[in-house]
Each structure stands twice: as structure tokens, then as C-alpha cells.
CSV table of C-alpha atoms and ligand atoms in Angstrom, one decimal:
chain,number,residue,atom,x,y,z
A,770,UNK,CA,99.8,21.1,20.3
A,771,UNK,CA,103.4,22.9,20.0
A,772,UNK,CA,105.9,21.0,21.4
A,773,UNK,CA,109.4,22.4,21.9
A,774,UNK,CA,112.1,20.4,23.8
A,775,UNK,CA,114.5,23.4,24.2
A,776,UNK,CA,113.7,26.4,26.2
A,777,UNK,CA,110.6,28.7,24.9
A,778,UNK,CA,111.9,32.2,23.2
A,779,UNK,CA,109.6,35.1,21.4
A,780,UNK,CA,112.7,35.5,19.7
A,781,UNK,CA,111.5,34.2,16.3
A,782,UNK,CA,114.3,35.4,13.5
A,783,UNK,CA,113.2,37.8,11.0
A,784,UNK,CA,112.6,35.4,8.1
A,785,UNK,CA,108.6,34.8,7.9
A,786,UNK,CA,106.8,31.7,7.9
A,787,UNK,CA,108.6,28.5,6.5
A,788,UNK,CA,108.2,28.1,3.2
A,789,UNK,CA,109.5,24.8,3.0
A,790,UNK,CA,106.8,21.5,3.8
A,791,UNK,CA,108.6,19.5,6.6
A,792,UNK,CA,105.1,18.0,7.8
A,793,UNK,CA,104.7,19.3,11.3
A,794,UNK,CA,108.1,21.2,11.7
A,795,UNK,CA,107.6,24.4,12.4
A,796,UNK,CA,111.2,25.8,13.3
A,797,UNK,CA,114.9,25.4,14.2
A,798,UNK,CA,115.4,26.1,18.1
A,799,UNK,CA,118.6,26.7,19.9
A,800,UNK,CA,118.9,23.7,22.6
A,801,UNK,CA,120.8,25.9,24.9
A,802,UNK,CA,119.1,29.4,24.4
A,803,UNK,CA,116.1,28.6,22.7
A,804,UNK,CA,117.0,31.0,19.8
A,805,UNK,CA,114.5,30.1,16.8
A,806,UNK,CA,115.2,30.3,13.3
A,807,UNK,CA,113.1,29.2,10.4
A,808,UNK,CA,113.6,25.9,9.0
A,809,UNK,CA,116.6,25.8,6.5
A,810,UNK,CA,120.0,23.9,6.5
A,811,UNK,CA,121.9,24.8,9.5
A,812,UNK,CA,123.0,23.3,12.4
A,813,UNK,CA,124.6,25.8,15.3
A,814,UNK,CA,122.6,29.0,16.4
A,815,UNK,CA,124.1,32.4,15.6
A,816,UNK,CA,123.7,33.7,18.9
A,817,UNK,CA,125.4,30.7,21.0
A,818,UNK,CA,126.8,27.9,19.2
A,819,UNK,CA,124.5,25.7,20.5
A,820,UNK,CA,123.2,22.7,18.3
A,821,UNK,CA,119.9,23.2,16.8
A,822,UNK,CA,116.7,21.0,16.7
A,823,UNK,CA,113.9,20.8,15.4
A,824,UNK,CA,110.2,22.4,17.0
A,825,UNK,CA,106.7,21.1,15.9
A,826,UNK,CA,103.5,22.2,15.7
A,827,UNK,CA,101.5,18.3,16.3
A,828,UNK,CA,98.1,20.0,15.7
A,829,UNK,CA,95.3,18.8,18.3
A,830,UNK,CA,94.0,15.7,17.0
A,831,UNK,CA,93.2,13.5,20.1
A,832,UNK,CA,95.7,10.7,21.3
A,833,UNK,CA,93.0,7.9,20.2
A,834,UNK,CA,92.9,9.1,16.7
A,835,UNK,CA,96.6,9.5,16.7
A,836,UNK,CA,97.3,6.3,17.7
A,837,UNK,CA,94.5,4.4,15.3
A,838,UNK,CA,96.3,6.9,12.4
A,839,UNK,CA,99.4,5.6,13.3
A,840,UNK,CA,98.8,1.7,13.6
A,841,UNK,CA,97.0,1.8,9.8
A,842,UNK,CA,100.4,3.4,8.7
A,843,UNK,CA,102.7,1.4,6.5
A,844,UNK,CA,105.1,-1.0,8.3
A,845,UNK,CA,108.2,1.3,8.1
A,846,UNK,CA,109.0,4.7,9.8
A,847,UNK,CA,106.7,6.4,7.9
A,848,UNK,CA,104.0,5.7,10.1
A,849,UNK,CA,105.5,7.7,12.2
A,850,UNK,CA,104.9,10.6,9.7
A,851,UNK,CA,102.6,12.9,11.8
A,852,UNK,CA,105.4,13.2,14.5
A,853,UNK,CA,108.5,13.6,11.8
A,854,UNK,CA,110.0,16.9,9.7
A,855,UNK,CA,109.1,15.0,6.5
A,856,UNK,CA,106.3,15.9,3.9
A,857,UNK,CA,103.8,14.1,4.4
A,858,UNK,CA,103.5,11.9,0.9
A,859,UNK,CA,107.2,10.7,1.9
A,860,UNK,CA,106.1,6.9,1.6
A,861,UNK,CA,104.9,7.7,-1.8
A,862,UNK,CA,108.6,9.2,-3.1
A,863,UNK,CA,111.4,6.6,-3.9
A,864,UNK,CA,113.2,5.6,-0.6
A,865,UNK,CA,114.4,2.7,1.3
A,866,UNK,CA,111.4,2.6,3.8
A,867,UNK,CA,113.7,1.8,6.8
A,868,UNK,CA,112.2,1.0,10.3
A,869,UNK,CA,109.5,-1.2,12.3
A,870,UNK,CA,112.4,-3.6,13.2
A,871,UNK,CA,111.3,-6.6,15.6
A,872,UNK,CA,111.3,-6.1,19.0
A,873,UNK,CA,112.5,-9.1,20.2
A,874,UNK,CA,111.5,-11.1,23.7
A,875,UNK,CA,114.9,-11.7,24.7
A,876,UNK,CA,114.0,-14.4,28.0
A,877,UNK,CA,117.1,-16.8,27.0
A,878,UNK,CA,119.2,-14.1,27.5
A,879,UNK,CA,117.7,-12.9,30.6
A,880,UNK,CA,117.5,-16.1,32.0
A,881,UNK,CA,121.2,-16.0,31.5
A,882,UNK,CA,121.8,-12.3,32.8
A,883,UNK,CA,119.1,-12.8,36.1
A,884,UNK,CA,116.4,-11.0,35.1
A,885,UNK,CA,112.9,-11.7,36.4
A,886,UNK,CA,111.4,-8.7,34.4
A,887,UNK,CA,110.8,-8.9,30.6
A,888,UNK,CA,113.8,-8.4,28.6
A,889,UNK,CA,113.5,-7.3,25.2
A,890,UNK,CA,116.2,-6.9,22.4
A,891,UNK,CA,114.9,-4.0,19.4
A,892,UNK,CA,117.2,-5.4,16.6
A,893,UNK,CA,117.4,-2.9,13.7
A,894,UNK,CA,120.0,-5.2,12.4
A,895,UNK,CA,117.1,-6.0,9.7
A,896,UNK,CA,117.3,-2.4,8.1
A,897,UNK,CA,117.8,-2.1,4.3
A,898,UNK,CA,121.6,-1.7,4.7
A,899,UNK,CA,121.6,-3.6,8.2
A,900,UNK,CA,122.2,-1.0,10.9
A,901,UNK,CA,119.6,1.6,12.1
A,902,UNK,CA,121.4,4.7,10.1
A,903,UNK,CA,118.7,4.3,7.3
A,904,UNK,CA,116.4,5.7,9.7
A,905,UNK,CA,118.0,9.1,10.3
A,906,UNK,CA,119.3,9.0,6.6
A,907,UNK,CA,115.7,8.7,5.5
A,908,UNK,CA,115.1,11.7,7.4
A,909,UNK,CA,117.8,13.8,6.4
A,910,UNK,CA,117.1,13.4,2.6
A,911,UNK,CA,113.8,14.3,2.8
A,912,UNK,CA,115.0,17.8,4.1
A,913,UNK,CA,117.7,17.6,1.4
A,914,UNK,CA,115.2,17.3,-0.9
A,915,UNK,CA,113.5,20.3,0.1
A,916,UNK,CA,116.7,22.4,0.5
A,917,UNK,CA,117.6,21.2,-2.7
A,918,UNK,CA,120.5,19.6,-2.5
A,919,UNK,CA,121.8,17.1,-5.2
A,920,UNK,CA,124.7,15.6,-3.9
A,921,UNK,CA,124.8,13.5,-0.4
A,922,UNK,CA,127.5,13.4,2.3
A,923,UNK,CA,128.6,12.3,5.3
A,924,UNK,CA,131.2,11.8,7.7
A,925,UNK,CA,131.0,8.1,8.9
A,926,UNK,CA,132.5,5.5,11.2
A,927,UNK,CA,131.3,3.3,8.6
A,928,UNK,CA,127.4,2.3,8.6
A,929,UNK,CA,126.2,6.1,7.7
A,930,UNK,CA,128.3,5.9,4.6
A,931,UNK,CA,126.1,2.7,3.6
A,932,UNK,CA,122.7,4.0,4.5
A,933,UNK,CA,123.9,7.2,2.2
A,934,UNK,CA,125.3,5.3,0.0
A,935,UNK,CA,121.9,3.1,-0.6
A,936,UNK,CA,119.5,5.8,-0.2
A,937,UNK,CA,121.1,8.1,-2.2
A,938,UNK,CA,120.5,5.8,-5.0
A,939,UNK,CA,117.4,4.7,-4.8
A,940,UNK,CA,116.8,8.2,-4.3
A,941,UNK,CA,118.5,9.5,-7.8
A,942,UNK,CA,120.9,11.7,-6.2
A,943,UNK,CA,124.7,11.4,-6.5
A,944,UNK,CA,126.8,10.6,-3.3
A,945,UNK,CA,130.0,11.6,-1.7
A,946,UNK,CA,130.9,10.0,1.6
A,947,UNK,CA,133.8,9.9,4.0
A,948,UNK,CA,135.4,7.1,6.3
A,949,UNK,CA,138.6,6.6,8.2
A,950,UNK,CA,140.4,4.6,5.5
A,951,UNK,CA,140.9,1.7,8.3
A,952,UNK,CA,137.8,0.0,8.7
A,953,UNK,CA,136.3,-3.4,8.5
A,954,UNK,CA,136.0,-4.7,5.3
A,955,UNK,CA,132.2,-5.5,5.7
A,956,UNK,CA,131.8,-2.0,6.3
A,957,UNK,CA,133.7,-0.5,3.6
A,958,UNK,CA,132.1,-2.8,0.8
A,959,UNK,CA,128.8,-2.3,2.0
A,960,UNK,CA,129.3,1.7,1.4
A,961,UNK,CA,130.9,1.4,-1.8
A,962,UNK,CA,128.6,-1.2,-4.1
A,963,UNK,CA,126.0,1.4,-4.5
A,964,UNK,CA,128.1,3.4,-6.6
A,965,UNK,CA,128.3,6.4,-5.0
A,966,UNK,CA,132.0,8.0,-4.6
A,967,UNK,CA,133.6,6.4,-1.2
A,968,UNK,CA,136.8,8.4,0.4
A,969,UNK,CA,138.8,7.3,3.0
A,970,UNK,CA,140.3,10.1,5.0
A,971,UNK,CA,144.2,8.8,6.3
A,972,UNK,CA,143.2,9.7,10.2
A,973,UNK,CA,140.7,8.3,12.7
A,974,UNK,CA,136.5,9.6,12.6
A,975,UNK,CA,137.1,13.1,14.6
A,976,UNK,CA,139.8,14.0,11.4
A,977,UNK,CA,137.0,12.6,9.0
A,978,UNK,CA,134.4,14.9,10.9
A,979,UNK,CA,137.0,18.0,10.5
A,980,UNK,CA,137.6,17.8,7.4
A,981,UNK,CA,134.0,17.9,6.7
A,982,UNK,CA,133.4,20.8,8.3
A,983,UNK,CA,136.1,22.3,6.6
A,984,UNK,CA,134.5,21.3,3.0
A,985,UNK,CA,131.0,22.5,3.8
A,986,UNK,CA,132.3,25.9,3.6
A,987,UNK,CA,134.3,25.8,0.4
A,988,UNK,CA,133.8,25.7,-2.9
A,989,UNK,CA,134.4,22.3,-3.1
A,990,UNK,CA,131.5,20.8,-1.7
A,991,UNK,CA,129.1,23.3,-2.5
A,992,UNK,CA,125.4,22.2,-2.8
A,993,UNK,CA,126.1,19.2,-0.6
A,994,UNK,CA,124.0,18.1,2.3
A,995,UNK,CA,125.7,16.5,4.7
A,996,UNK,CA,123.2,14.5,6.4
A,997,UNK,CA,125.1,14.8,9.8
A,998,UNK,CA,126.6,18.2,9.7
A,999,UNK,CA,124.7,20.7,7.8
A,1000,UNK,CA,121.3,18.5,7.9
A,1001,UNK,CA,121.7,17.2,11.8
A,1002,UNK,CA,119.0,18.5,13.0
A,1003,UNK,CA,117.0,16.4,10.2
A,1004,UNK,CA,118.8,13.2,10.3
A,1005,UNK,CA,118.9,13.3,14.3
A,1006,UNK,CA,114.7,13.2,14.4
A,1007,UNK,CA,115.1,9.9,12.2
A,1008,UNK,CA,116.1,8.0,15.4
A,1009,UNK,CA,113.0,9.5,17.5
A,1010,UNK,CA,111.4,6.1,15.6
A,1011,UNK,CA,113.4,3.8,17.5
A,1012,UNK,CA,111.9,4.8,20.8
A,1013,UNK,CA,107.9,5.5,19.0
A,1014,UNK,CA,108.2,1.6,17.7
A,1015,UNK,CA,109.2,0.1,21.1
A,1016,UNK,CA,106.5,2.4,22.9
A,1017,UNK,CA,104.0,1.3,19.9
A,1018,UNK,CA,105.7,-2.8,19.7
A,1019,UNK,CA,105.1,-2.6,23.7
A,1020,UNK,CA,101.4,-1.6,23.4
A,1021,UNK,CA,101.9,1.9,23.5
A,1022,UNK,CA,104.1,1.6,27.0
A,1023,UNK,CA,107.0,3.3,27.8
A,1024,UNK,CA,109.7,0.8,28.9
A,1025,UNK,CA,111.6,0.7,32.6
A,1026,UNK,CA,114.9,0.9,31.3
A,1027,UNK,CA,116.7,1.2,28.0
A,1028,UNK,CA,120.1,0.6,27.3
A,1029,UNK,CA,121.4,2.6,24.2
A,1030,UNK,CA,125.2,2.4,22.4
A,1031,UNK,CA,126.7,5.9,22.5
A,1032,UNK,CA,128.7,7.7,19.5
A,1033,UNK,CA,128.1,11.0,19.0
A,1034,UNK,CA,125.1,10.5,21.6
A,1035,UNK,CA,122.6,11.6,18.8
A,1036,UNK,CA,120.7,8.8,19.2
A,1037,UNK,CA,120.6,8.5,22.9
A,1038,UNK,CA,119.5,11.9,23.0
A,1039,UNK,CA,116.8,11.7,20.3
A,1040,UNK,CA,115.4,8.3,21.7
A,1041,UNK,CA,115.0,10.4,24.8
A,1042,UNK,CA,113.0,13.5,22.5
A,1043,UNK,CA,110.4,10.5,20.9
A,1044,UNK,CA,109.5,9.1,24.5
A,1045,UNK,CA,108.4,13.0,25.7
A,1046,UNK,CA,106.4,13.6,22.9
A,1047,UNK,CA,105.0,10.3,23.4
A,1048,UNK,CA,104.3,11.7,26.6
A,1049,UNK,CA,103.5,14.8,26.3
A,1050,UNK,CA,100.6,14.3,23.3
A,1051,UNK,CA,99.3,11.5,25.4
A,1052,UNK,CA,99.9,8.4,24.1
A,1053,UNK,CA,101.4,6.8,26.4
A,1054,UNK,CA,101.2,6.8,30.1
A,1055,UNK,CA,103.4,9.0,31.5
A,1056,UNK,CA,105.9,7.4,34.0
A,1057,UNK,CA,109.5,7.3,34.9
A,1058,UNK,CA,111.9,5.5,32.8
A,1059,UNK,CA,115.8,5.1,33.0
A,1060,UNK,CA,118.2,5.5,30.3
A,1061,UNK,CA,121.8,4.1,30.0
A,1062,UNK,CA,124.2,5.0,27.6
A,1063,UNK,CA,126.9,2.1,26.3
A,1064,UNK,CA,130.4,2.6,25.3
A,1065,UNK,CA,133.7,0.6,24.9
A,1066,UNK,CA,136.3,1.1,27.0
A,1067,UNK,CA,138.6,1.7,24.1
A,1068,UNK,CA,136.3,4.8,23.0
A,1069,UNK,CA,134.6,6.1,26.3
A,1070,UNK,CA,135.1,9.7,27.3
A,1071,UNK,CA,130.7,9.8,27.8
A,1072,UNK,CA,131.3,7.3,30.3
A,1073,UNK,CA,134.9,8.3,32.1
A,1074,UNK,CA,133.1,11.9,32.2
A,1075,UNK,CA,130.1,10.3,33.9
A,1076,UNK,CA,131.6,8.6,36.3
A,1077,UNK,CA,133.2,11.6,37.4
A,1078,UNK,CA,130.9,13.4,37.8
A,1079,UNK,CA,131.9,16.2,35.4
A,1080,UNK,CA,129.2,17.4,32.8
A,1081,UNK,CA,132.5,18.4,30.5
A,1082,UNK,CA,133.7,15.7,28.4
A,1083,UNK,CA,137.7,15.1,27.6
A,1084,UNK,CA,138.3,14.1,24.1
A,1085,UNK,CA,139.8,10.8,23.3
A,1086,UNK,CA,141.7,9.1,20.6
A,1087,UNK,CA,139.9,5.9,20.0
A,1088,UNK,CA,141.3,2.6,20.0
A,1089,UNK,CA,138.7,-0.2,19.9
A,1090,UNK,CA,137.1,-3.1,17.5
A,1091,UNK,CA,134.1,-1.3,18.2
A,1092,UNK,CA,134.5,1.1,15.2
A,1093,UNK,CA,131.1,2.3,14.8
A,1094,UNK,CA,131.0,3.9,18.1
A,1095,UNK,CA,134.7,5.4,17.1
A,1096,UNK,CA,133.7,8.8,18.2
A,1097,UNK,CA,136.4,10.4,20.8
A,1098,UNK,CA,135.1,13.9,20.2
A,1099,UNK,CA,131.4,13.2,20.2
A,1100,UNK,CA,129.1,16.5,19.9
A,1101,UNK,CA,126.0,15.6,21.9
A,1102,UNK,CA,127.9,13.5,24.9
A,1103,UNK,CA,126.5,16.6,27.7
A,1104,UNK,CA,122.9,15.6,26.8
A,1105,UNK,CA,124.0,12.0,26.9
A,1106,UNK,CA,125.0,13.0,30.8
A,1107,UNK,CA,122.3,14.9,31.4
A,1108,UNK,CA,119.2,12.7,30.4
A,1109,UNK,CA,121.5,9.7,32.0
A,1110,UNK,CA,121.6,11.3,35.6
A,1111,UNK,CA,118.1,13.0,34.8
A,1112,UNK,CA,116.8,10.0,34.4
A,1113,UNK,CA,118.5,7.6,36.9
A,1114,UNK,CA,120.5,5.8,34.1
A,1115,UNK,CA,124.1,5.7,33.6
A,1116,UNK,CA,126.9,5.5,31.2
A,1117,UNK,CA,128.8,2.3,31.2
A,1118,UNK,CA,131.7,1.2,29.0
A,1119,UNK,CA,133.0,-2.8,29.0
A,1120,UNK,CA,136.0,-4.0,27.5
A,1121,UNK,CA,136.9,-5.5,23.4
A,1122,UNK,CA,137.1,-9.1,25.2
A,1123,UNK,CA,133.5,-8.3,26.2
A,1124,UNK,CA,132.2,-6.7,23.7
A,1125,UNK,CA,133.4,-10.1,21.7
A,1126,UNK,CA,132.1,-12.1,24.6
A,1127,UNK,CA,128.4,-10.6,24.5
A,1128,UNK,CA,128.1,-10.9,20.9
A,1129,UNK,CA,128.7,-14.5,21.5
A,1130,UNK,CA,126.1,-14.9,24.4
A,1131,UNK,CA,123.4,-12.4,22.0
A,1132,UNK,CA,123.7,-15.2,19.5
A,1133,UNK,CA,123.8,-18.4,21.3
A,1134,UNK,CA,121.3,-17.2,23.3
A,1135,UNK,CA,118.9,-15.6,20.9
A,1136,UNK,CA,120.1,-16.1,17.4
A,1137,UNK,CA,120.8,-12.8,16.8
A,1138,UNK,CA,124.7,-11.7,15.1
A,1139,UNK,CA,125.5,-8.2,16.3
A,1140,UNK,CA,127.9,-6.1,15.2
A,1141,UNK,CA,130.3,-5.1,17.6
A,1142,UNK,CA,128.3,-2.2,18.9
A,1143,UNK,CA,125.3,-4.5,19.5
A,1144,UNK,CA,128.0,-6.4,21.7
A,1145,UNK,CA,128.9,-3.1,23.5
A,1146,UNK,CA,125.3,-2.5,24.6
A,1147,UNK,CA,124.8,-5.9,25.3
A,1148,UNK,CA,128.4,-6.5,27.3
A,1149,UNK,CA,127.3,-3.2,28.8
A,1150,UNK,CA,124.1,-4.5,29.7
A,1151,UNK,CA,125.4,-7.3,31.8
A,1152,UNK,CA,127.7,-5.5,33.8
A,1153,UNK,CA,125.1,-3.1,34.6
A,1154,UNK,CA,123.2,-5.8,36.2
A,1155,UNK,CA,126.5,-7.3,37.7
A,1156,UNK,CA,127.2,-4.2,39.3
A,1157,UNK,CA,123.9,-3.5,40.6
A,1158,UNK,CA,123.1,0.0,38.3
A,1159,UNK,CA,120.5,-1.6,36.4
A,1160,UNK,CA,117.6,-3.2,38.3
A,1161,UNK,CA,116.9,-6.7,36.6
A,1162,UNK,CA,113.6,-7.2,38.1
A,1163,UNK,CA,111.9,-4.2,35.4
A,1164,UNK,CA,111.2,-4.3,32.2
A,1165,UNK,CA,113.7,-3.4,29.8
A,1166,UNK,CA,114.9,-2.7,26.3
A,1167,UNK,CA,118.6,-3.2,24.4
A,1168,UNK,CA,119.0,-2.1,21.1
A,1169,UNK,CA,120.9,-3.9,18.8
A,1170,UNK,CA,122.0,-1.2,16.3
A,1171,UNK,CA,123.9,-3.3,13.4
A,1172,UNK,CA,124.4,-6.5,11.9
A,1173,UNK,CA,127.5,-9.1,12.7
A,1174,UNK,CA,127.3,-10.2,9.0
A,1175,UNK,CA,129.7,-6.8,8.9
A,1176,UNK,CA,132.4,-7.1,11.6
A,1177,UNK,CA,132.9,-10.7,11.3
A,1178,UNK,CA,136.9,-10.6,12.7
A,1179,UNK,CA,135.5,-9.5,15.4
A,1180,UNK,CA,134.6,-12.9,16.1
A,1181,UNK,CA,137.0,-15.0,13.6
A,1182,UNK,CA,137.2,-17.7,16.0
A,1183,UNK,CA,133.5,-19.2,15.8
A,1184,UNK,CA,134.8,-21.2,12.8
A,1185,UNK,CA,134.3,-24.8,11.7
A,1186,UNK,CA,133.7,-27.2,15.0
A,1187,UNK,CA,135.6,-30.3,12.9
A,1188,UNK,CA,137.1,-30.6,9.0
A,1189,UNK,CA,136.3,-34.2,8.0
A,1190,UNK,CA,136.3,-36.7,5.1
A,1191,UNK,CA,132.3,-37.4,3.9
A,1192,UNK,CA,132.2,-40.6,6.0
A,1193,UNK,CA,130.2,-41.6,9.1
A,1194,UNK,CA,133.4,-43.3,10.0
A,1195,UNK,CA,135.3,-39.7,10.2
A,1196,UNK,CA,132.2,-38.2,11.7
A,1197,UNK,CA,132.0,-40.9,14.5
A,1198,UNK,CA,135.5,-40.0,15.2
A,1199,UNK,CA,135.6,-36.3,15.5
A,1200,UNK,CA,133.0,-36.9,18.7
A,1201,UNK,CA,129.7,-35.4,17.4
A,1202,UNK,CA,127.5,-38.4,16.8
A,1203,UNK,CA,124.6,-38.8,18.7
A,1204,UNK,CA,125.4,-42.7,19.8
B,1509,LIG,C1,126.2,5.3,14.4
B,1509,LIG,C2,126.0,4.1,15.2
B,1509,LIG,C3,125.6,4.2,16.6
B,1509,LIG,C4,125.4,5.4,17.4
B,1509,LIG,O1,125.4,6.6,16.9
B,1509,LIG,P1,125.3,8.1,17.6
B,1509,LIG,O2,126.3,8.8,16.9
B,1509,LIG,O3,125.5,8.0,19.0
B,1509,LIG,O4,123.9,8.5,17.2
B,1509,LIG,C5,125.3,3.0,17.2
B,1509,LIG,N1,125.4,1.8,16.6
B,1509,LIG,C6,125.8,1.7,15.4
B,1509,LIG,C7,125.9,0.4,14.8
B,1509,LIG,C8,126.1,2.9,14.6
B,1509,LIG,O5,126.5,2.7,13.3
């Protein structure tokens, strides 16, 4: 079965069949005119401007035998392989093998927030380099093997440079990457062990992304594949898994509602793309969901323009601890809007003395650290409930996108509860004993 999210067009470019194996990719469509061109490593459409993604051909095996294929795949995304622009030997080649992340029954928490439906956290905090970027990263390299690239880039608001970082060298190719030269420690080291070449750019993300765009067509970075620029419609696929394993983790069921932190918006948007194909080849039920997008006040021109009402969005300059959502310019905040108010969701933002406050509340309530953004969608999360947008009586889905182990002055003050001398005398006095 073809599947095409953007609009159908006979307008196939001149080109021929694609000669490159991307599984069941067939061809790069224009979201806005449905322009197609063949597979290759670009991003805008020539006619429009309009971003580019990626069309399939799924072939017509039944949903039954699908689904049985599937569930005997390995415990990564790769069993997601049939539905994804990668060849389909990818498990076999040398890669991190990011993905099937625990969905986690979150009751404590919804005890806490007033939920009688089922809660669930999906905590790709467990990923190889602890956020979900190795997924989309996995992706993208594939297609930069194919296009063959040898050198890896990205622009990054921190954990993208990582998952580059790592993949590129388990992968044997040599990385470049770019970060604002201000962010968390955690983040920074975590991007520059692997080895790879790690440049911070004196300005905040949207300077990081400009330059980028600037280097892809000179000299100087010729032969690079920049997973989010010149390979985005690649790397944006990668986080279709996110919303396959929940489906798949729920017993092939879509969810109620999902709540989903919001950056560029590519993963919003692609979570969105996984649950119609899910749909549309059958296997799952079809039946309305909502999605919410989850930003922090500091960094949210998705939600201001939401709440609105306007379908334009006003950059920002960001100004938040929630660094890995850092994005003031971000390229697919329409689609966020429109699958939000298609949908029934919305786009909520919370404050930093929230986001610090719901990280606090994920862990004590069900031992899970989050980064800051993880406290965003959570923080978001409960004011959505508070405010009546998001109906706690349904079932429903958070994602946790990154670990706390890398933003830990976000929440500097969960120290030491007492410093005492080794005696029981000294622990009797500090309070703690149990009689
Ligand atoms: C990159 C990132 C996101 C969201 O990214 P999009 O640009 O919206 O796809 C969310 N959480 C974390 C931790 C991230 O690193």
C-alpha cells in the first residue's frame, strides 16, 4: 500500500526510479504542494520551499503478518524496519541500536495529578546516549550512508550533538557538530568524549542553525550530512518509533492523549505521521486521539501562537533552563498547530520553577530523573489537567525525552539531607532514626 501524508501529485521529477535502497521509501514529497522528487539529500522543494518528507511504498502484506513480523524483530527500532527509509539489513551494520524504551505505568504520579484513567510515562531516557535523538540519528546515517557521506553534522541544543557524536563512531565516520557554546556541562561532555570535533558557536541555537545553513553550501563543509538540515527528512522518520512502540507496548492501541515537548516540532509532528500509518495499514484500531505539544515559558512562540489563534509563529529569543527545547525559530511549529487543533490537543508552556518542580514530582513519584525537558512535558502535563484541557479520566501517554543525569543544576538543591560524623550518636541527633 502507498502511503503519502502530503497531498498526492503526478508530478514525479524527471530523475527515474530511485536508485538508492531506503527499504520501503519510495520518494521525497513536498508537504505543502505535494511536489515529488526522488530520494536524495535535500530538504526544501524547488517549486515552494516547503519541507520535504518522506513517501513509502508498505507493499500489501496483511496487518496480521505485519504485526507477528514486527514482534519477532530485535528489541530496538529496528523492528520497526518495514515501516522506516533504512535498508533493510540495518541491524546487521555497526550502530547504536537505539529504541524500545519502557513504557512506564505511571499510577503514583496520576494518583498525584487526579487521574482515574491509566497514565503512562514512555522514558527514552534509557537510549545509548540517554535522550531519544539516537533514534532519528540512527535514521539519518543510514541515508548518509547511502548518499555517501563521510563526515556527520549537526546543529544541536545539545543532545543531537551526543547521539552524533556516539553514532558516528561506532559507525566509522568522522564528526563535526555544533552547539551554542553556553550549555550544561552534562551536555557538552557527553558530545565531546566520543572524539568527534565539538564547536561551540558564540550565539544561542537559531545562530547555530544559521550558520549551518550557511556551511552546507560552501566549500567548507562539503560532503557533510547534516543529519537535521540536509538529511531532515531522514532523521525526522527516526522519531515515527516513538509513537509505533507505545501503540505496539500498549497492545497495538493507539493512546487517548499524548503529551509531547516541542523544539523544532519535528518530533510532534512525526509521532503524529507513525500513528496514521499505524492506522492506515491496519494495525491498530482506528480512533480519535489528542495531541499536546509542551513548551517552557522562557522558549514558547508554538504555544503563545496557539493560544492566539494565529497559525503564523513569531520568533523568539530563548531564555530558559530548558536548553534542549531552546528553539525560538523552530521550522515545523505550523504542523505542531495544525495536528494540535486537528486533533483536539493543545500547546501549553509552564514556567522554569515548574519545570524544576515536575522533575521533582516525576522522580519522587516514579523514580524517574528527567532532564529538564522531561520536566516541561511533565509540568506541562499537570497544568493541562489543572486547567481542564486535558481530560484525566483517558488514557494517556508523556514522554520523557532525556536523562536528569545531564542537567543536574537544574535541580542543585536535592543535595545531602544531613552531613554527620559515623556515629549513631550524630545520626540520632540529626532526626532520621527510626525510634
Ligand atoms: C531535541 C529534543 C526534543 C524535541 O525536539 P524537536 O526539535 O521538537 O523534534 C525534546 N526533548 C529533548 C530532550 C530533546 O533533546
Amino acid at each position: 500500500m502507498a502511503i503519502d501524508t502530503a497531498a498526492p501529485s503526478p508530478n514525479l521529477r524527471p530523475g527515474g526510479p530511485p536508485s538508492v535502497d531506503l527499504g520501503p521509501a519510495t520518494a521525497l514529497s513536498c508537504r505543502e504542494c505535494g511536489t515529488r522528487f526522488p530520494l536524495g539529500p535535500s530538504f526544501a522543494c524547488l517549486e515552494c520551499f516547503g519541507p520535504l518528507e518522506i513517501s513509502y511504498d508498505f507493499g500489501s502484506e496483511g496487518a496480521e503478518e505485519l504485526r507477528k513480523r514486527i514482534e519477532a524483530g530485535p528489541a530496538s527500532i529496528w523492528r520497526y524496519v518495514p515501516l522506516l527509509p533504512v535498508p533493510a539489513d540495518v541491524a546487521t551494520k555497526p550502530n547504536l541500536n537505539p529504541g524500545w524504551t519502557p513504557l512506564v505505568k505511571a499510577d503514583n504520579l496520576g494518583r498525584e495529578l487526579g487521574f482515574t484513567g491509566q497514565l503512562h510515562i514512555k522514558d527514552d531516557s534509557g537510549n545509548p546516549t540517554h535522550s531519544f535523538k539516537d533514534r532519528v540519528v540512527a535514521c539519518a546515517i543510514e541515508a548518509a550512508r547511502v548518499f555517501g557521506y563521510t563526515t556527520l553534522s549537526c546543529s544541536s541544543t545539545g543532545n543531537l550533538a551526543g547521539a552524533v557524536g556516539a553514532a558516528a563512531a561506532r559507525a566509522g565516520f568522522r564528526s563535526c557538530v555544533f552547539i551554542p557554546h553556553d550549555l550544561e556541562q552534562g551536555k557538552v561532555v557527553m558530545a565531546g568524549v566520543y572524539g568527534g570535533e565539538l564547536v561551540g558557536i558564540e550565539g544561542n541555537y537559531d545562530d547555530v542553525n544559521r550558520f549551518c545553513s550557511e556551511l552546507i553550501g560552501d566549500p567548507a563543509g562539503e560532503g557533510w550530512g547534516f543529519v537535521n538540515v540536509n538529511l531532515r527528512p531522514y532523521y525526522g522518520e527516526g522519531s515515527k518509533t516513538l509513537a509505533y512502540e507505545i501503540c505496539e507496548q500498549l497492545g497495538w492501541r493507539l493512546p487517548e492523549q499524548i503529551v509531547i515537548p516541542v523544539a523544532s516540532g519535528s518530533q510532534l509532528t512525526k509521532i503524529d505521521k507513525g500513528l496514521q500509518e499505524l492506522i492506515k495499514l491496519g494495525l491498530v484500531e482506528d480512533r480519535p486521539y489528542r495531541i499536546f505539544g509542551a513548551q517552557a515559558e522562557g522558549c514558547s512562540p508554538v504555544s503563545a501562537a496557539y493560544k492566539a489563534g494565529h497559525d503564523v509563529i513569531r520568533p523568539v529569543k530563548p531564555d530558559t533552563i530548558a536548553k534542549s527545547l531552546a528553539i525560538g525559530n523552530p521550522a515545523d511549529g505550523p504542523y505542531v498547530l495544525d495536528i494540535a487543533r486537528r486533533t483536539g490537543g493543545a500547546v501549553e508552556d509552564v514556567t522554569d520553577e515548574e519545570v524544576v518542580a515536575a522533575i521533582r514530582l516525576l522522580a519522587r513519584t516514579e523514580g524517574i530523573f528527567a532532564e529538564t525537558a522531561g520536566g516541561v512535558t511533565v509540568g506541562v502535563l499537570r497544568k493541562l489537567v489543572e486547567t481542564g484541557q486535558l481530560d484525566p479520566s483517558k488514557e494517556t501517554v508523556a514522554i520523557n525525552t532525556g536523562d536528569g543525569l545531564k542537567t543536574l543544576d537544574a535541580v542543585s538543591e536535592a543535595g545531602m539531607t544531613a552531613v554527620i560524623r559515623p556515629t549513631l550518636d550524630a545520626f540520632r541527633g540529626a532526626g532520621l532514626a527510626s525510634a
